[in-house]
């Protein structure tokens, strides 16, 4: 891993074009995330936080500015290299669990291993499913799991290939308070016990305070402040 921040964003801008109208989503965002940090990006709908998430994850190209992820300049690599980065360097967790309904929990996780080329690492598979508390639910299909269990399966799928960074976009947005707390505890455990770098997008200040070591506030496409906090 290179020296310096694991995520480095400089003067990032994103403008969407709707007909003859330009709509700026990001207006010059600069941000550093250290390896092993748990950072929450907090802001209301329309603040630009999800656009930032998608650019950092290599899912969306910026209009201008630079993004370096684990030493890679995303603007200087090919589409194939960005795809490889998404396989190995970055894991994604979304508000919608995006589990395959025809597969059970174990199969949903193992398909990620197959895509990432890490099949056969049974020790890591057992460790991940044990730390997430889902080993007894691996034979169940998504419809038989609670919302919190589905999200923990989605988190297992995201980290099974041991990515350097976990990007979580409103991971508790579809959950009740009890399941939300369980998922936040899971993310905090991954950060505390495994040193997993987590960048979590949320509109919920309580979620940010509960598990993040730092919070960046966004408003109107800009960074509106940063807080360091004890969790």
XYZ file of C-alpha atoms in Angstrom:
231
model
C 0.000 0.000 0.000
C 1.443 3.399 -0.954
C 2.231 6.061 1.630
C -0.346 8.821 2.156
C -4.145 8.714 2.162
C -5.816 5.604 0.769
C -8.417 7.909 -0.846
C -7.280 11.298 -2.119
C -9.738 13.649 -3.828
C -8.648 17.018 -5.211
C -10.872 19.816 -6.555
C -13.472 17.319 -7.748
C -16.279 18.673 -9.894
C -19.225 16.945 -11.528
C -21.740 18.640 -13.790
C -24.785 16.861 -15.187
C -26.209 18.094 -18.475
C -29.986 18.110 -18.857
C -30.823 19.422 -22.302
C -29.292 22.891 -22.426
C -29.023 23.184 -18.648
C -25.888 22.376 -16.601
C -26.572 21.150 -13.075
C -23.490 21.028 -10.818
C -23.459 18.129 -8.350
C -19.914 18.625 -7.008
C -18.303 22.065 -6.859
C -14.637 21.507 -6.060
C -14.503 18.810 -3.360
C -11.145 17.936 -1.775
C -10.918 15.095 0.722
C -8.420 12.653 2.264
C -9.288 9.321 3.877
C -6.534 7.533 5.795
C -6.062 3.771 5.676
C -8.073 2.198 8.514
C -10.284 5.254 8.979
C -14.062 5.086 9.341
C -15.367 8.253 7.720
C -19.023 9.210 7.379
C -20.070 11.639 4.657
C -23.166 13.343 5.987
C -25.608 15.484 4.088
C -29.193 15.857 2.862
C -30.501 14.620 -0.460
C -28.944 16.642 -3.271
C -25.812 17.566 -1.316
C -23.554 15.605 -3.687
C -22.568 12.802 -1.335
C -23.823 9.953 -3.558
C -22.116 11.469 -6.609
C -18.880 11.534 -4.595
C -19.440 7.884 -3.621
C -19.891 6.776 -7.218
C -16.825 8.670 -8.451
C -14.580 7.334 -5.672
C -15.819 3.829 -6.472
C -14.940 4.205 -10.146
C -18.584 3.932 -11.182
C -18.837 7.479 -12.530
C -16.361 9.812 -14.241
C -15.838 13.320 -12.849
C -16.110 16.441 -14.973
C -12.756 17.627 -13.603
C -10.416 17.118 -10.664
C -8.454 14.064 -9.573
C -9.234 10.947 -7.540
C -6.560 8.546 -6.311
C -7.676 5.273 -4.717
C -5.041 3.014 -3.154
C -2.389 4.803 -5.207
C -4.246 4.600 -8.527
C -5.204 7.779 -10.372
C -8.667 6.835 -11.633
C -8.432 9.389 -14.421
C -5.266 7.794 -15.795
C -6.363 4.148 -15.960
C -8.385 2.224 -18.522
C -11.958 0.996 -18.109
C -10.558 -2.508 -17.642
C -8.264 -1.318 -14.852
C -11.163 0.445 -13.123
C -13.174 -2.777 -13.362
C -10.290 -4.695 -11.799
C -10.096 -2.098 -9.030
C -13.776 -2.648 -8.266
C -13.143 -6.397 -8.026
C -10.179 -6.246 -5.658
C -9.664 -2.839 -4.071
C -13.176 -1.566 -3.346
C -16.190 -3.341 -1.865
C -19.666 -1.844 -2.218
C -22.678 -1.932 0.101
C -25.858 -0.225 -1.042
C -29.174 0.750 0.530
C -30.839 -1.939 -1.560
C -29.231 -5.241 -0.653
C -28.965 -6.402 -4.306
C -28.891 -10.074 -3.338
C -29.795 -12.653 -5.987
C -33.166 -14.030 -4.910
C -32.619 -17.469 -6.460
C -29.404 -18.062 -4.483
C -29.017 -18.682 -0.777
C -26.809 -16.507 1.430
C -23.710 -18.646 0.966
C -24.098 -18.692 -2.808
C -24.552 -14.910 -2.896
C -21.192 -14.547 -1.129
C -19.389 -17.215 -3.122
C -20.374 -15.682 -6.453
C -18.338 -12.637 -5.417
C -15.397 -14.950 -4.671
C -15.781 -16.440 -8.132
C -15.796 -13.014 -9.800
C -12.799 -11.894 -7.741
C -10.866 -15.113 -8.289
C -10.548 -15.943 -4.579
C -12.378 -19.288 -4.513
C -10.951 -21.836 -2.152
C -10.040 -19.501 0.716
C -12.268 -21.355 3.174
C -10.550 -19.978 6.261
C -11.334 -16.403 5.226
C -14.897 -17.338 4.246
C -15.480 -18.877 7.680
C -13.904 -15.906 9.455
C -16.027 -13.344 7.585
C -19.319 -15.171 8.040
C -18.554 -15.800 11.716
C -17.631 -12.186 12.508
C -20.814 -11.023 10.751
C -22.949 -13.508 12.683
C -24.526 -15.188 9.641
C -23.015 -18.685 9.630
C -26.284 -20.217 10.850
C -28.216 -18.468 8.041
C -26.059 -19.400 5.056
C -28.530 -21.945 3.640
C -31.416 -19.465 3.632
C -32.492 -17.484 0.585
C -32.956 -13.715 0.903
C -36.742 -13.876 1.376
C -36.195 -15.945 4.533
C -33.770 -13.440 6.070
C -34.507 -10.265 8.007
C -33.478 -6.938 6.529
C -30.503 -6.776 8.865
C -29.414 -10.296 7.941
C -29.707 -9.499 4.243
C -27.525 -6.429 4.694
C -24.942 -8.435 6.633
C -24.847 -10.959 3.782
C -24.353 -8.028 1.404
C -21.499 -6.766 3.595
C -19.927 -10.256 3.607
C -20.138 -10.306 -0.179
C -18.496 -6.858 -0.309
C -15.502 -7.803 1.869
C -15.003 -11.458 0.934
C -12.232 -10.549 -1.539
C -10.472 -8.491 1.164
C -10.779 -5.052 -0.457
C -8.737 -2.176 0.919
C -11.838 0.036 1.089
C -15.495 -0.570 1.887
C -17.906 1.996 0.428
C -21.324 1.951 2.083
C -24.139 4.044 0.577
C -26.969 4.572 3.097
C -26.488 0.998 4.417
C -29.295 1.375 6.993
C -31.703 3.288 4.737
C -34.109 0.357 4.317
C -33.903 -0.933 7.896
C -35.801 -0.418 11.142
C -33.953 0.893 14.189
C -33.031 -2.530 15.598
C -31.618 -3.839 12.329
C -29.949 -0.494 11.632
C -28.064 -0.750 14.907
C -26.990 -4.315 14.105
C -25.606 -3.245 10.723
C -23.792 -0.229 12.199
C -22.296 -2.491 14.868
C -21.138 -4.809 12.078
C -19.416 -1.998 10.194
C -17.796 -0.750 13.389
C -16.552 -4.261 14.199
C -15.002 -4.582 10.740
C -13.214 -1.279 11.258
C -12.122 -2.012 14.831
C -11.185 -5.688 14.463
C -9.960 -5.932 10.878
C -8.765 -2.380 10.304
C -11.146 -2.112 7.347
C -11.235 1.361 5.813
C -14.895 2.426 5.605
C -16.396 5.393 3.782
C -20.099 5.568 4.645
C -22.598 7.885 2.953
C -25.552 8.800 5.151
C -28.164 11.457 5.826
C -28.472 10.278 9.446
C -26.266 12.176 11.931
C -26.952 9.586 14.651
C -25.523 6.831 12.439
C -22.451 8.948 11.736
C -21.885 9.700 15.417
C -22.414 6.089 16.432
C -19.683 4.425 14.448
C -17.517 6.850 12.458
C -14.209 8.253 13.707
C -14.640 11.319 11.499
C -17.551 12.995 9.755
C -17.477 15.193 6.674
C -20.541 17.347 6.142
C -21.642 18.179 2.595
C -23.974 20.896 1.373
C -24.718 22.059 -2.176
C -21.889 20.034 -3.690
C -19.206 21.296 -1.309
C -17.534 20.190 1.919
C -19.245 22.171 4.675
C -17.073 20.987 7.577
C -15.304 18.052 9.161
C -15.512 16.684 12.693
C -13.233 14.219 14.451
C -15.059 12.284 17.120
C -14.729 9.545 19.677
C -17.214 6.730 19.077
